[in-house]
mmCIF file of C-alpha atoms in Angstrom:
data_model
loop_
_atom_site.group_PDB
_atom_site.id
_atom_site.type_symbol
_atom_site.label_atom_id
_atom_site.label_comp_id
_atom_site.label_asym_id
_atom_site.label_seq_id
_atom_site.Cartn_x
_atom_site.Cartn_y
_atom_site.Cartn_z
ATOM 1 C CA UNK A 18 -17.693 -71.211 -12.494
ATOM 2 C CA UNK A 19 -18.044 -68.821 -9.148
ATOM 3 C CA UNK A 20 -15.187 -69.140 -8.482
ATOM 4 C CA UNK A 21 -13.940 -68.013 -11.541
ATOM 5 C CA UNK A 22 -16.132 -65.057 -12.248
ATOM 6 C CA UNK A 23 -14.911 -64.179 -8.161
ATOM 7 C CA UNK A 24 -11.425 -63.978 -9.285
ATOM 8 C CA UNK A 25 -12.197 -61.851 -12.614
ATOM 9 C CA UNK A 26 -14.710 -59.736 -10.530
ATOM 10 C CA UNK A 27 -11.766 -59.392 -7.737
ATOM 11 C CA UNK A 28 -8.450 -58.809 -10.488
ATOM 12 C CA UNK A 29 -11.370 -55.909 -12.262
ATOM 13 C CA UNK A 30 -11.977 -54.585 -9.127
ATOM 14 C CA UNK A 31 -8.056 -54.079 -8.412
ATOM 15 C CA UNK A 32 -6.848 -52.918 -11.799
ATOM 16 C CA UNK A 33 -9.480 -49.988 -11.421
ATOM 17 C CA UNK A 34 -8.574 -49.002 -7.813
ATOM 18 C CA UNK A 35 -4.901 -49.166 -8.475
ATOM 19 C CA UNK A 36 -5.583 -46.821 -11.968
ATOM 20 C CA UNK A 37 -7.532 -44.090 -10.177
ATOM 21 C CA UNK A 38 -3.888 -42.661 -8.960
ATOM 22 C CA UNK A 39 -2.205 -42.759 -11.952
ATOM 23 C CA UNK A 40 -5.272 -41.337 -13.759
ATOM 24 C CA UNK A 41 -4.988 -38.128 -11.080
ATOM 25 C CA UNK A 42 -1.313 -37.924 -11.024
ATOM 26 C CA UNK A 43 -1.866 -38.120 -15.339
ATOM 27 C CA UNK A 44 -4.767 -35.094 -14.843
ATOM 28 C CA UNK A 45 -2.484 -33.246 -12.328
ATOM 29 C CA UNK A 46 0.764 -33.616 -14.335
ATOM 30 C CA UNK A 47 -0.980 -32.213 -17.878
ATOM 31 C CA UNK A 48 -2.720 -29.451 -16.276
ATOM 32 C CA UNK A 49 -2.014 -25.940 -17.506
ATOM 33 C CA UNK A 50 -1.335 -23.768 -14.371
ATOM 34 C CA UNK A 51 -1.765 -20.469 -15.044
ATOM 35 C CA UNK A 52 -0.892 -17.957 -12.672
ATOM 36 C CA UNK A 53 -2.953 -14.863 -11.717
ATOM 37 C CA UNK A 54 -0.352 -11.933 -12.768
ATOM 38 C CA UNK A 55 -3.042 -9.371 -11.821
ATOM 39 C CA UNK A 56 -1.702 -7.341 -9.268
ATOM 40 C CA UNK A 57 -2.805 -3.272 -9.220
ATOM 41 C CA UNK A 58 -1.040 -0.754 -9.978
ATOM 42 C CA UNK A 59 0.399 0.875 -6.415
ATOM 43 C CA UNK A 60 -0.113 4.534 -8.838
ATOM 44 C CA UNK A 61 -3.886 3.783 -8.580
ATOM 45 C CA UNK A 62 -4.124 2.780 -5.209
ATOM 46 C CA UNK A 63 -6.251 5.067 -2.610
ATOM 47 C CA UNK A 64 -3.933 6.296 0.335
ATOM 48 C CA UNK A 65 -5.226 7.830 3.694
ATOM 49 C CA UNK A 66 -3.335 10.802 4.421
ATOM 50 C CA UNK A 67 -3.851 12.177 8.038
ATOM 51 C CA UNK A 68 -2.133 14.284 10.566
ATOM 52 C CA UNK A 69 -1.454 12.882 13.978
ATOM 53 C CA UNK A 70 0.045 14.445 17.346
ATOM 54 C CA UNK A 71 -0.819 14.719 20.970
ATOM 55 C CA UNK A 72 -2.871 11.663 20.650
ATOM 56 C CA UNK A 73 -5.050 13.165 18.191
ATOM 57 C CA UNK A 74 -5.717 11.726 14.568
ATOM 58 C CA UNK A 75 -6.549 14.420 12.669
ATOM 59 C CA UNK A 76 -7.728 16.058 9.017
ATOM 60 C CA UNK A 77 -7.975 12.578 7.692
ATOM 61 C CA UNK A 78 -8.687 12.289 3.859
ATOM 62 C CA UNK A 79 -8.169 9.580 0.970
ATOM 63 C CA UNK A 80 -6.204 10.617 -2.036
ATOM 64 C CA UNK A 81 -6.514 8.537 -5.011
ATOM 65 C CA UNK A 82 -4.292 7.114 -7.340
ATOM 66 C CA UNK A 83 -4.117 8.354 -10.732
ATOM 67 C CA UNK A 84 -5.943 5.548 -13.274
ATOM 68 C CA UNK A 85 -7.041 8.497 -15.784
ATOM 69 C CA UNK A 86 -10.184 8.509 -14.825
ATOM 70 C CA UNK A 87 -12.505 10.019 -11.665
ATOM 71 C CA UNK A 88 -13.475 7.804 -8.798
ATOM 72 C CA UNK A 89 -15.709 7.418 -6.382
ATOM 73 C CA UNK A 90 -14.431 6.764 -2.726
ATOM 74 C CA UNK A 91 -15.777 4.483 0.273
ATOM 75 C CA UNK A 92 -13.802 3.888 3.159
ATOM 76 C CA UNK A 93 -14.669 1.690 6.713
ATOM 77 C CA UNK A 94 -13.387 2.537 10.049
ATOM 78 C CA UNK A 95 -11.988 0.423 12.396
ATOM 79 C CA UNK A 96 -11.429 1.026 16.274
ATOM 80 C CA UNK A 97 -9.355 -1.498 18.220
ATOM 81 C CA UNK A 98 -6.898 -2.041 20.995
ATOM 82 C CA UNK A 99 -3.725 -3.292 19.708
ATOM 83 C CA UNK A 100 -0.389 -4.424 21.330
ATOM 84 C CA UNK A 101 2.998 -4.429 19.603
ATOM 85 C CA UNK A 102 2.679 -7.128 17.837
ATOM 86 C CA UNK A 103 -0.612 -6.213 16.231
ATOM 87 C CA UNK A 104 -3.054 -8.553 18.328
ATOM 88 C CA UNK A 105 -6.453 -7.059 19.049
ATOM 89 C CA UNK A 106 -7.780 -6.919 22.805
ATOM 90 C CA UNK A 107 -11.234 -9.316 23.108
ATOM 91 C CA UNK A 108 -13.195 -5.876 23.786
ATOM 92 C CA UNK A 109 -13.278 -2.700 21.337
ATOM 93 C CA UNK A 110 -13.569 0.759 21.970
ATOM 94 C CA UNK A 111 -16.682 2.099 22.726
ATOM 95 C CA UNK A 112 -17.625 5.400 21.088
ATOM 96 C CA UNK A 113 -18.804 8.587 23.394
ATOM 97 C CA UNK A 114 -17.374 6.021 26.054
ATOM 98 C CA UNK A 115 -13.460 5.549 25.091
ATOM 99 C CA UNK A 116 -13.234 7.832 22.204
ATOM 100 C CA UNK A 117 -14.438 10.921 20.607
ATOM 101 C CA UNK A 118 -14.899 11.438 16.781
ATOM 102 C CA UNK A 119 -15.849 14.168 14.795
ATOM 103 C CA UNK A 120 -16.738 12.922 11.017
ATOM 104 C CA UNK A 121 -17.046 15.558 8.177
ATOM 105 C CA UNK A 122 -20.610 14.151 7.945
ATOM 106 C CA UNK A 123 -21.811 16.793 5.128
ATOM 107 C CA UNK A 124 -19.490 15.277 2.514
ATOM 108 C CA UNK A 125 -19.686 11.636 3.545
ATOM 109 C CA UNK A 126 -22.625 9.423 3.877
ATOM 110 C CA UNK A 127 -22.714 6.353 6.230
ATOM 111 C CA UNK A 128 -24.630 3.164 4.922
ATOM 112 C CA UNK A 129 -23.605 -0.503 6.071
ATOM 113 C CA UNK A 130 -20.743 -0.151 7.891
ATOM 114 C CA UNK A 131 -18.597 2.190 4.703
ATOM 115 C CA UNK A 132 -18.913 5.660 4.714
ATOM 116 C CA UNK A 133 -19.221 6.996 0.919
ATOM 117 C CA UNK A 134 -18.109 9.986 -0.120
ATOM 118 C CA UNK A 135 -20.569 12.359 -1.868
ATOM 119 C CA UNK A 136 -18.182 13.360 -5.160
ATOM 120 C CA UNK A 137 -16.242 11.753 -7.825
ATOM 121 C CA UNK A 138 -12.657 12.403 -7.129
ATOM 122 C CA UNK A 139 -10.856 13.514 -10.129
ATOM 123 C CA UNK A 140 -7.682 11.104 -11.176
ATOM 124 C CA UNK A 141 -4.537 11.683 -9.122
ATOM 125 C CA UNK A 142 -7.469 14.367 -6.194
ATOM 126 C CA UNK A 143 -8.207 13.826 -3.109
ATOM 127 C CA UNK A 144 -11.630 13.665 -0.679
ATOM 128 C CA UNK A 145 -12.525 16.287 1.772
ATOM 129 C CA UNK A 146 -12.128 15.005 5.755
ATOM 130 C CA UNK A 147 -13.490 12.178 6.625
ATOM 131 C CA UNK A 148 -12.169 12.259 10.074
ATOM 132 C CA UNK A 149 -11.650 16.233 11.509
ATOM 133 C CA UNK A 150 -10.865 14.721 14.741
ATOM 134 C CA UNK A 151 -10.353 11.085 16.635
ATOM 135 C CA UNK A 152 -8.815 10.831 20.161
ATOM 136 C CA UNK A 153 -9.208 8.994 23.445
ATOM 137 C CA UNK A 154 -11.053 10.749 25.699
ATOM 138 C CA UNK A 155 -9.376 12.310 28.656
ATOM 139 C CA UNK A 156 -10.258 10.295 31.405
ATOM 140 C CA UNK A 157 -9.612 7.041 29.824
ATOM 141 C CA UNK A 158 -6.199 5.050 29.550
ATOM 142 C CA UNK A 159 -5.725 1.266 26.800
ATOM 143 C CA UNK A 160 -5.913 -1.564 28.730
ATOM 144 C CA UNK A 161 -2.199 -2.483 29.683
ATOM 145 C CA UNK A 162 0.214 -3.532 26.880
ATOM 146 C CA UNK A 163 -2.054 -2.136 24.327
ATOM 147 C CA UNK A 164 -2.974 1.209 22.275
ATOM 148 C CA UNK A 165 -6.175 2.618 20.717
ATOM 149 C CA UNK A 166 -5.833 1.992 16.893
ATOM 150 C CA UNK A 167 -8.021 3.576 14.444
ATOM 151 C CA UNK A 168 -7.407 1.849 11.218
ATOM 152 C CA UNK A 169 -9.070 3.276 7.882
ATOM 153 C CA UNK A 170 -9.491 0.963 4.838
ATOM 154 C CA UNK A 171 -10.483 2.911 1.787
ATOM 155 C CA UNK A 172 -11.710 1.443 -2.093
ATOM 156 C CA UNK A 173 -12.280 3.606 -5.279
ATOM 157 C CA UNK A 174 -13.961 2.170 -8.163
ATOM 158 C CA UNK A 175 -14.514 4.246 -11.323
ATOM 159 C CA UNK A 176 -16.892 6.751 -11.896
ATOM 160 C CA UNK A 177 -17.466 6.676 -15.531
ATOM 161 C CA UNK A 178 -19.130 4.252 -17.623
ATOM 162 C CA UNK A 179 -21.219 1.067 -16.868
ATOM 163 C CA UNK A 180 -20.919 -2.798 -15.907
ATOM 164 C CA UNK A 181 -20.723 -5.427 -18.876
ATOM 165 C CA UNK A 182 -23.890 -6.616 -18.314
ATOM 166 C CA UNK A 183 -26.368 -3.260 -16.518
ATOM 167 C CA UNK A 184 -26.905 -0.163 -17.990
ATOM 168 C CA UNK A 185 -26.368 1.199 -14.368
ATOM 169 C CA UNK A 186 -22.929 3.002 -13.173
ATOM 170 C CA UNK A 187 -20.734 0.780 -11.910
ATOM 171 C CA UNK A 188 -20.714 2.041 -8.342
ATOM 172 C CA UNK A 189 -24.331 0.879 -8.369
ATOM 173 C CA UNK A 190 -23.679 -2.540 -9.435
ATOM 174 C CA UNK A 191 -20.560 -3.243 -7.405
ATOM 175 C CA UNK A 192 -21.368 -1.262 -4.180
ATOM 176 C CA UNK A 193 -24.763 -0.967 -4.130
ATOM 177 C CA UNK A 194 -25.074 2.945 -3.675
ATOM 178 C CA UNK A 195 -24.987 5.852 -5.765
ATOM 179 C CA UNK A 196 -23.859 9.473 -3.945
ATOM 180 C CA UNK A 197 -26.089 12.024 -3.252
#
């Protein structure tokens, strides 16, 4: 009688490993993939526009897209030495030290790490400077096979309206901050 109830216990025990594939591969096969077609607009995208010569980045602003409605505008700056083939050297640039930078500090506010810019931008406008001036300082050369970079990242959200779920603007709720 064990050694029955062995070999029904042992043919169970098999029948129920050897399903768990084919119960995946059934789960996997009749899933509905959907793909994610969201993909913005590049007509609403924020663009840094800047001058640069002699080593100097200069008059650096964000102009927004155009979504048909104002924006607000943050933006992070990023200092690093890169080589050709866009690999960053193990130590950054030091401010005061390496560089020089002179931010348009009246119309921008810094708070963890982005620098927000005091205004709503109108649709299709542009910020004031956020950078008047960035450039290595004289006495100071890249380490070898590399250049100073200065990358700016910039993100609008709207200005108008609330979240679903807040009566608070929308820049509150997704950034944290409201302008001055």
């Amino acid at each position: 009688m064990k050694k029955r109830f062995f070999q029904v216990f042992i043919l169970l025990t098999a029948l129920v490993i050897m399903s768990i594939p084919l119960t995946i591969a059934y789960f996997k096969a009749d899933a509905n993939n959907v793909n994610n077609s969201f993909t913005p607009a590049e007509s609403i995208m924020p663009t840094v526009e800047e001058t640069f010569e002699n080593g100097e980045k200069k008059d650096v602003f964000i102009k927004v897209g155009n979504p048909g409605y104002p924006v607000y505008v943050r933006a992070t700056i990023i200092f690093n030495w890169k080589d050709e083939n866009g690999n960053t050297y193990y130590n950054k640039p030091i401010i005061n030290q390496d560089y020089e930078i002179v931010l348009n500090d009246a119309d921008w506010n810094l708070s963890d790490r982005f620098y927000y810019y005091n205004k709503s931008v109108a649709s299709g406008g542009q910020t004031t400077n956020l950078i008047n001036s960035c450039k290595l300082k004289d006495n100071v050369t890249a380490p070898e096979g590399f250049t100073f970079d200065v990358e700016i990242i910039a993100q609008t959200i709207q200005a108008v309206g609330t979240t679903d779920d807040t009566d608070s603007a929308a820049i509150e709720d997704a950034w944290g901050y409201f302008p001055n």
